[in-house]
Structures are given as C-alpha cells and as structure tokens.
Amino acid sequence: MVGSGPGTAVPEQPDERLRSSRRRGRRRRPTRKRPWADYWVPALALVPLGLLAAASWFGRWVRPGADDWCFLPVVRDEGISGIVGKFYFDDNGRIANGLLVGAYAEFGVAGHQWFALVSGVLMLGILWAVAVAALRGASLRVPRGTALLIASMVTALFLFVTANTYKTFYWPAASVSHTLPPVLACAATIPLLRARSRRGRLLALAGALVMGLVIGTLSEETAVVVVVVLFAGLLTGRRVLPAHARTYGLAWCATGIAGTGIGALILLTSPGSRARRERFGAQNSTLLSPDSLKGSLRGFGEIIVTVATTWQYVGAVAVGLLLGLVAHRTDGRPPRPPAHWPLLAVTGALALFVSGYLCTVITYPAFGARVATANRLWNDYLLLYIALLVGAGLLLGLAVRLVGLRTGLRTGPVKAVCAALCVLVCVGPAISLGHLDTSMRARAQRWDLQDRWLRERAAAGAKVLPYKPVTVSDMLEPFGRQGRNVWPAGCVADYYHLERVTYSTKLPSGT
C-alpha cells in the first residue's frame, strides 16, 4: 500500500493527469445553445401538418360515388385483375391506374374511407424525402424541420387550395388519375439526388425507367408533364449541370423520357384507349383541329387567370423565401443563387405553360369548355407550378439576404412576415374543410341508411328498387339533374345485385 505523509503528495501518472484534464475541460466547456430557428421552424410546420391531419380524419365520411359505383362490383366479382383487364380492354388502357383502383376498391367502402389518410401520408412522405435529398445534394445546412415545413406546406397548398377539395383529395378515382401521379413522379428524383456511387447511379437510372413506365400507364396528362420537364432538362443540362454530373444527369433525363414514352405507347395502343377516344371523339384529327386548339387555348387562359389570382399560393413563395433566409453552406457562409438561375427560371416557366396547354388539349374533347372549371384536371401540372413558386421564393430570399449583408439590415422582420403568411394561407382551407366535413357527414348518414335498406330488400329477393341521389361537392350520382342523367344507375344495380334501380325523389320508407 502506498501512503504519503503530511505535506507530501504522490505524483499523478501521465495518463491520470490527462484524464483529469479532460474531465475538467468537459466541466468548464459551456453548453452550446440550439439556434432559435430549430424551435420555430418545426413549430411552423405543425400548421399545415394539422390541416393535413384534420383532412385525413374527415376521410371517414367518404362514401362511393360516380365511377366508384362501377369499379366496386368488378373488383368484388373479378378481383384486381378484373379491373385491370376492364381498364385495358374497355375503358381507357391505364394499367397502373387499374392496379391502384383495385388496391383500394378491394376493401369496399372501407378502402374509400382510408384512402385520404393513406394517400395524404404517402404524398407528404415523398415530398419530404425529395426536400431532404435536394437540400443535401445542394450541400445546404438548415434548421431542423425545414424540409418537413417545405413538404407539408407544398402538400397543403396542392391538396386544399382548390375549388373542389373533395374531387382532388377525397374522391379516390380522381386522385389516382390526377393527384397522386405528379407526386409519384417526384419520387423518381430521390435516388437521383442521393446517388453517390456507380451502383447508386445505376439504381437511379433503373428507377427513372420504371417510374416512367408507371406514369405512362397511369395518367396521360402527368406523362405529358414529365416528358416536357425532362426534355427541358436535356436542353439545359449541358449548361447548368456541373461537369462531373453532366453525363449522368442527361442520361437520367433520357431514361425517364424513354420509360414514359414506352408506357404511353402501351396505353395509347390499348383497346381501351382506342375505345375511349372514339367515345369522346378524341382522334388525332379532332385533337388538332383549329376549333379544338382554340378552345383549349381559351380554357387554359382561364385556368391561368384562376390559379394566378388564387392568393393562397403565396404560401409557396413564403416558404421558399424562408429557406433562402435560414440556409447555410457547409462552410458556414450564406448560399449564392445558381449561376444560371435566369435560364432555369425561364425554362421552368416555359415547361409549365407548354405542359399545361398540352394537358388542356388532351382533355378538351371529353370536357369541352368545362376544362376551365374541372380543377382536378389541373393537378397534373399544378404541383409543378407550386414547386416553381418555392424556387422563386428561394431566389428572392437569397437576394434579400445578400442585401441585408451589404447594408446591415436585419432579416428578422422578413422571416416574421413569411411565417405569418404560412399560417394565414392555411386559414381559408381550414374553414372550407370544416364546411366540407359537415356536408360529407350528412351525405354519409343518408348514404348508409339507403345502403342498409337496399341490401335488406335485395336479400329479401327484390329485383327493382328505388334510389334517391345523395351527392356532395358536385359529384355525379345516378339520376342527376332531376332524373335526366341515368348514369351510373346500372352500376348501382350491379353493386346491390339488382336488375335495375329507379329514380326516387325521397329516401325509401323505413329509413
């Protein structure tokens, strides 16, 4: 045992002195405070997230209507393969569309009720992953929750700043055809942005090919948007992409175009697509006729005015501006605008207008002048519009930040205004969702009562029963326009195993 007398000390070993010094250093080192933006940015994201959560909860009141009446009996009797075959051979040729329709129709009414929640979470998750990958690819450091704020705000604007949220978000048939496809297309950019190795780049190319095939057989309008955007990427890639990524980026665009083109060719040559074109008089000669092109241009002009004057889309500019004010490069310095930002801005705007007009040309024969009011048809290129607004806000934020650094002005007030706008643009959709929830609940109660009555009478052996239209948000129902529009009465009869249903002006007795 080693001891020491009074006034003496045993010398510490070198390793003991080193450990003691480290312990003292840890005790003395001040605790680093987290930036204030790490708190208010995630808190701001709760506003659009709350809007999305409430809207998903209201989805429990969704009940089948319009095309759903025709899908449900086919899936019930023939399974998912039956609806895929019906789409390919009879209806429209959209194979991937049939798969998605079968996926929710397989669960009957419950599939319609859960669709809003599942699709909402899926879209938010994809856009969140895209935002994270884009920020990382640009070597930007941002406060925690910034990517989630961008994704949730874009999702809320895309789904709820619309004249008919029901047809955009709650009606599965319309969502599968026009709302989900542009978001699914965005998913193909995630492996592109995250690829760091040769294997990762090959996977990204394969993903672009597969996603192109899916989009090509899912939605003609989204396929048009994808091809136009990727073609714009091919035209500008040699100037805007860095040398080390130029070949890979151009190859990815070309692969995406090839995949989408193959998918679109499969769709357009299908018996169902030919039958649909004949049904609506949408042959090439009709599509390209002067009257059709003029009508499409007139309708697209009305759409541009409607969208441009919808002030809530300023929320996309606000969230982009916030990103420009809070982001830093990995070396701590503020980011600079891309060297070719004017070219990117002009190309993006041209891609939006060209793809939007072409989508209007495609849909004009079936909808006529109604293309200017059928807002669900705009979703195929509306997401591109919102993304461009976020980009414009980012450029504006970088410019404001540069002015602040040169003049010494604080950017805090600008951040406060942007945060207030992000909250304010969600107020109107929240009020509209509240009214829609009331209407959906009332319709669901009437629908459930009539559904139960029809099932009971059909089980008792009835073959012909009365049906009262129960609609919401301008959805089509059997015997619309005071009984003048019979469709889809035949599908309702099939759903309840009846020979036919007749028009009634009141709910059946006993309900």
mmCIF file of N, CA, C and O in Angstrom, residues 281-329:
data_model
loop_
_atom_site.group_PDB
_atom_site.id
_atom_site.type_symbol
_atom_site.label_atom_id
_atom_site.label_comp_id
_atom_site.label_asym_id
_atom_site.label_seq_id
_atom_site.Cartn_x
_atom_site.Cartn_y
_atom_site.Cartn_z
ATOM 1 N N GLY A 281 -64.756 11.263 -79.205
ATOM 2 C CA GLY A 281 -64.361 11.956 -80.418
ATOM 3 C C GLY A 281 -63.009 12.614 -80.300
ATOM 4 O O GLY A 281 -62.807 13.751 -80.750
ATOM 5 N N ALA A 282 -62.045 11.903 -79.695
ATOM 6 C CA ALA A 282 -60.724 12.481 -79.432
ATOM 7 C C ALA A 282 -59.653 11.885 -80.328
ATOM 8 O O ALA A 282 -58.521 11.679 -79.901
ATOM 9 N N GLN A 283 -59.995 11.583 -81.585
ATOM 10 C CA GLN A 283 -58.992 11.117 -82.529
ATOM 11 C C GLN A 283 -58.030 12.264 -82.850
ATOM 12 O O GLN A 283 -58.303 13.428 -82.571
ATOM 13 N N ASN A 284 -56.901 11.916 -83.438
ATOM 14 C CA ASN A 284 -55.874 12.923 -83.711
ATOM 15 C C ASN A 284 -56.416 14.093 -84.525
ATOM 16 O O ASN A 284 -56.082 15.256 -84.279
ATOM 17 N N SER A 285 -57.263 13.794 -85.513
ATOM 18 C CA SER A 285 -57.799 14.860 -86.347
ATOM 19 C C SER A 285 -58.655 15.825 -85.539
ATOM 20 O O SER A 285 -58.667 17.041 -85.781
ATOM 21 N N THR A 286 -59.364 15.268 -84.537
ATOM 22 C CA THR A 286 -60.203 16.120 -83.690
ATOM 23 C C THR A 286 -59.351 16.916 -82.709
ATOM 24 O O THR A 286 -59.575 18.107 -82.482
ATOM 25 N N LEU A 287 -58.343 16.257 -82.120
ATOM 26 C CA LEU A 287 -57.477 16.936 -81.155
ATOM 27 C C LEU A 287 -56.776 18.144 -81.775
ATOM 28 O O LEU A 287 -56.617 19.183 -81.132
ATOM 29 N N LEU A 288 -56.343 17.986 -83.024
ATOM 30 C CA LEU A 288 -55.539 19.016 -83.662
ATOM 31 C C LEU A 288 -56.354 19.936 -84.569
ATOM 32 O O LEU A 288 -55.782 20.736 -85.308
ATOM 33 N N SER A 289 -57.656 19.831 -84.504
ATOM 34 C CA SER A 289 -58.486 20.721 -85.315
ATOM 35 C C SER A 289 -58.384 22.150 -84.789
ATOM 36 O O SER A 289 -58.160 22.362 -83.592
ATOM 37 N N PRO A 290 -58.524 23.155 -85.665
ATOM 38 C CA PRO A 290 -58.418 24.553 -85.204
ATOM 39 C C PRO A 290 -59.392 24.888 -84.077
ATOM 40 O O PRO A 290 -59.025 25.591 -83.131
ATOM 41 N N ASP A 291 -60.626 24.382 -84.158
ATOM 42 C CA ASP A 291 -61.602 24.688 -83.110
ATOM 43 C C ASP A 291 -61.173 24.119 -81.771
ATOM 44 O O ASP A 291 -61.309 24.776 -80.725
ATOM 45 N N SER A 292 -60.658 22.883 -81.788
ATOM 46 C CA SER A 292 -60.219 22.259 -80.544
ATOM 47 C C SER A 292 -59.007 22.979 -79.957
ATOM 48 O O SER A 292 -58.935 23.224 -78.749
ATOM 49 N N LEU A 293 -58.054 23.358 -80.798
ATOM 50 C CA LEU A 293 -56.865 24.055 -80.307
ATOM 51 C C LEU A 293 -57.214 25.435 -79.757
ATOM 52 O O LEU A 293 -56.665 25.861 -78.728
ATOM 53 N N LYS A 294 -58.130 26.137 -80.451
ATOM 54 C CA LYS A 294 -58.555 27.450 -79.954
ATOM 55 C C LYS A 294 -59.322 27.316 -78.638
ATOM 56 O O LYS A 294 -59.109 28.102 -77.709
ATOM 57 N N GLY A 295 -60.218 26.336 -78.579
ATOM 58 C CA GLY A 295 -60.960 26.131 -77.341
ATOM 59 C C GLY A 295 -60.045 25.756 -76.187
ATOM 60 O O GLY A 295 -60.237 26.211 -75.058
ATOM 61 N N SER A 296 -59.039 24.937 -76.479
ATOM 62 C CA SER A 296 -58.072 24.559 -75.443
ATOM 63 C C SER A 296 -57.289 25.766 -74.959
ATOM 64 O O SER A 296 -57.045 25.931 -73.753
ATOM 65 N N LEU A 297 -56.880 26.630 -75.904
ATOM 66 C CA LEU A 297 -56.129 27.827 -75.526
ATOM 67 C C LEU A 297 -56.982 28.757 -74.676
ATOM 68 O O LEU A 297 -56.504 29.337 -73.693
ATOM 69 N N ARG A 298 -58.257 28.891 -75.055
ATOM 70 C CA ARG A 298 -59.156 29.735 -74.279
ATOM 71 C C ARG A 298 -59.348 29.167 -72.872
ATOM 72 O O ARG A 298 -59.288 29.901 -71.886
ATOM 73 N N GLY A 299 -59.555 27.857 -72.780
ATOM 74 C CA GLY A 299 -59.723 27.238 -71.477
ATOM 75 C C GLY A 299 -58.473 27.333 -70.620
ATOM 76 O O GLY A 299 -58.548 27.619 -69.422
ATOM 77 N N PHE A 300 -57.303 27.133 -71.235
ATOM 78 C CA PHE A 300 -56.059 27.222 -70.479
ATOM 79 C C PHE A 300 -55.812 28.647 -70.006
ATOM 80 O O PHE A 300 -55.291 28.870 -68.897
ATOM 81 N N GLY A 301 -56.189 29.625 -70.809
ATOM 82 C CA GLY A 301 -56.069 31.019 -70.371
ATOM 83 C C GLY A 301 -56.915 31.288 -69.132
ATOM 84 O O GLY A 301 -56.472 31.980 -68.198
ATOM 85 N N GLU A 302 -58.132 30.744 -69.104
ATOM 86 C CA GLU A 302 -58.985 30.918 -67.926
ATOM 87 C C GLU A 302 -58.386 30.227 -66.710
ATOM 88 O O GLU A 302 -58.467 30.746 -65.582
ATOM 89 N N ILE A 303 -57.774 29.074 -66.935
ATOM 90 C CA ILE A 303 -57.125 28.361 -65.824
ATOM 91 C C ILE A 303 -55.974 29.186 -65.269
ATOM 92 O O ILE A 303 -55.807 29.313 -64.040
ATOM 93 N N ILE A 304 -55.160 29.769 -66.146
ATOM 94 C CA ILE A 304 -54.028 30.590 -65.704
ATOM 95 C C ILE A 304 -54.511 31.755 -64.848
ATOM 96 O O ILE A 304 -53.943 32.047 -63.783
ATOM 97 N N VAL A 305 -55.571 32.421 -65.293
ATOM 98 C CA VAL A 305 -56.101 33.553 -64.528
ATOM 99 C C VAL A 305 -56.584 33.089 -63.165
ATOM 100 O O VAL A 305 -56.311 33.733 -62.128
ATOM 101 N N THR A 306 -57.296 31.961 -63.121
ATOM 102 C CA THR A 306 -57.818 31.448 -61.853
ATOM 103 C C THR A 306 -56.694 31.123 -60.882
ATOM 104 O O THR A 306 -56.721 31.515 -59.712
ATOM 105 N N VAL A 307 -55.692 30.401 -61.365
ATOM 106 C CA VAL A 307 -54.595 29.978 -60.489
ATOM 107 C C VAL A 307 -53.744 31.175 -60.069
ATOM 108 O O VAL A 307 -53.359 31.302 -58.892
ATOM 109 N N ALA A 308 -53.461 32.083 -61.012
ATOM 110 C CA ALA A 308 -52.602 33.232 -60.696
ATOM 111 C C ALA A 308 -53.258 34.183 -59.707
ATOM 112 O O ALA A 308 -52.557 34.896 -58.981
ATOM 113 N N THR A 309 -54.582 34.220 -59.665
ATOM 114 C CA THR A 309 -55.283 35.123 -58.752
ATOM 115 C C THR A 309 -55.694 34.433 -57.454
ATOM 116 O O THR A 309 -56.376 35.046 -56.641
ATOM 117 N N THR A 310 -55.297 33.179 -57.276
ATOM 118 C CA THR A 310 -55.540 32.481 -56.007
ATOM 119 C C THR A 310 -54.405 32.847 -55.058
ATOM 120 O O THR A 310 -53.308 32.287 -55.129
ATOM 121 N N TRP A 311 -54.673 33.773 -54.163
ATOM 122 C CA TRP A 311 -53.598 34.388 -53.387
ATOM 123 C C TRP A 311 -52.929 33.414 -52.424
ATOM 124 O O TRP A 311 -51.767 33.619 -52.024
ATOM 125 N N GLN A 312 -53.612 32.333 -52.040
ATOM 126 C CA GLN A 312 -53.017 31.420 -51.064
ATOM 127 C C GLN A 312 -51.727 30.779 -51.562
ATOM 128 O O GLN A 312 -50.906 30.340 -50.736
ATOM 129 N N TYR A 313 -51.530 30.750 -52.875
ATOM 130 C CA TYR A 313 -50.275 30.160 -53.376
ATOM 131 C C TYR A 313 -49.059 31.000 -53.021
ATOM 132 O O TYR A 313 -47.923 30.554 -53.232
ATOM 133 N N VAL A 314 -49.279 32.182 -52.474
ATOM 134 C CA VAL A 314 -48.156 32.975 -51.989
ATOM 135 C C VAL A 314 -47.448 32.247 -50.849
ATOM 136 O O VAL A 314 -46.283 32.532 -50.544
ATOM 137 N N GLY A 315 -48.141 31.278 -50.225
ATOM 138 C CA GLY A 315 -47.504 30.477 -49.184
ATOM 139 C C GLY A 315 -46.307 29.705 -49.709
ATOM 140 O O GLY A 315 -45.334 29.483 -48.980
ATOM 141 N N ALA A 316 -46.343 29.278 -50.980
ATOM 142 C CA ALA A 316 -45.192 28.592 -51.567
ATOM 143 C C ALA A 316 -44.009 29.539 -51.702
ATOM 144 O O ALA A 316 -42.855 29.162 -51.457
ATOM 145 N N VAL A 317 -44.280 30.784 -52.092
ATOM 146 C CA VAL A 317 -43.213 31.784 -52.177
ATOM 147 C C VAL A 317 -42.649 32.064 -50.781
ATOM 148 O O VAL A 317 -41.427 32.187 -50.601
ATOM 149 N N ALA A 318 -43.537 32.139 -49.797
ATOM 150 C CA ALA A 318 -43.108 32.440 -48.432
ATOM 151 C C ALA A 318 -42.189 31.357 -47.878
ATOM 152 O O ALA A 318 -41.161 31.645 -47.257
ATOM 153 N N VAL A 319 -42.543 30.087 -48.102
ATOM 154 C CA VAL A 319 -41.711 29.015 -47.546
ATOM 155 C C VAL A 319 -40.380 28.933 -48.293
ATOM 156 O O VAL A 319 -39.336 28.635 -47.690
ATOM 157 N N GLY A 320 -40.375 29.242 -49.593
ATOM 158 C CA GLY A 320 -39.117 29.300 -50.317
ATOM 159 C C GLY A 320 -38.245 30.450 -49.848
ATOM 160 O O GLY A 320 -37.020 30.317 -49.732
ATOM 161 N N LEU A 321 -38.875 31.599 -49.575
ATOM 162 C CA LEU A 321 -38.140 32.756 -49.076
ATOM 163 C C LEU A 321 -37.516 32.463 -47.713
ATOM 164 O O LEU A 321 -36.359 32.819 -47.447
ATOM 165 N N LEU A 322 -38.264 31.771 -46.863
ATOM 166 C CA LEU A 322 -37.715 31.362 -45.562
ATOM 167 C C LEU A 322 -36.494 30.470 -45.744
ATOM 168 O O LEU A 322 -35.493 30.619 -45.024
ATOM 169 N N LEU A 323 -36.579 29.546 -46.680
ATOM 170 C CA LEU A 323 -35.440 28.667 -46.929
ATOM 171 C C LEU A 323 -34.215 29.482 -47.329
ATOM 172 O O LEU A 323 -33.096 29.224 -46.850
ATOM 173 N N GLY A 324 -34.404 30.450 -48.193
ATOM 174 C CA GLY A 324 -33.283 31.279 -48.605
ATOM 175 C C GLY A 324 -32.685 32.095 -47.466
ATOM 176 O O GLY A 324 -31.496 32.425 -47.491
ATOM 177 N N LEU A 325 -33.493 32.418 -46.452
ATOM 178 C CA LEU A 325 -33.006 33.235 -45.331
ATOM 179 C C LEU A 325 -32.333 32.420 -44.234
ATOM 180 O O LEU A 325 -31.516 32.962 -43.481
ATOM 181 N N VAL A 326 -32.678 31.137 -44.108
ATOM 182 C CA VAL A 326 -32.150 30.355 -42.979
ATOM 183 C C VAL A 326 -31.085 29.350 -43.396
ATOM 184 O O VAL A 326 -30.390 28.804 -42.529
ATOM 185 N N ALA A 327 -30.914 29.097 -44.691
ATOM 186 C CA ALA A 327 -29.964 28.079 -45.131
ATOM 187 C C ALA A 327 -28.535 28.607 -45.091
ATOM 188 O O ALA A 327 -28.284 29.807 -45.261
ATOM 189 N N HIS A 328 -27.577 27.697 -44.850
ATOM 190 C CA HIS A 328 -26.153 27.995 -44.897
ATOM 191 C C HIS A 328 -25.445 26.901 -45.676
ATOM 192 O O HIS A 328 -25.900 25.757 -45.701
ATOM 193 N N ARG A 329 -24.323 27.266 -46.255
ATOM 194 C CA ARG A 329 -23.493 26.249 -46.885
ATOM 195 C C ARG A 329 -22.738 25.497 -45.807
ATOM 196 O O ARG A 329 -22.690 25.904 -44.645
#
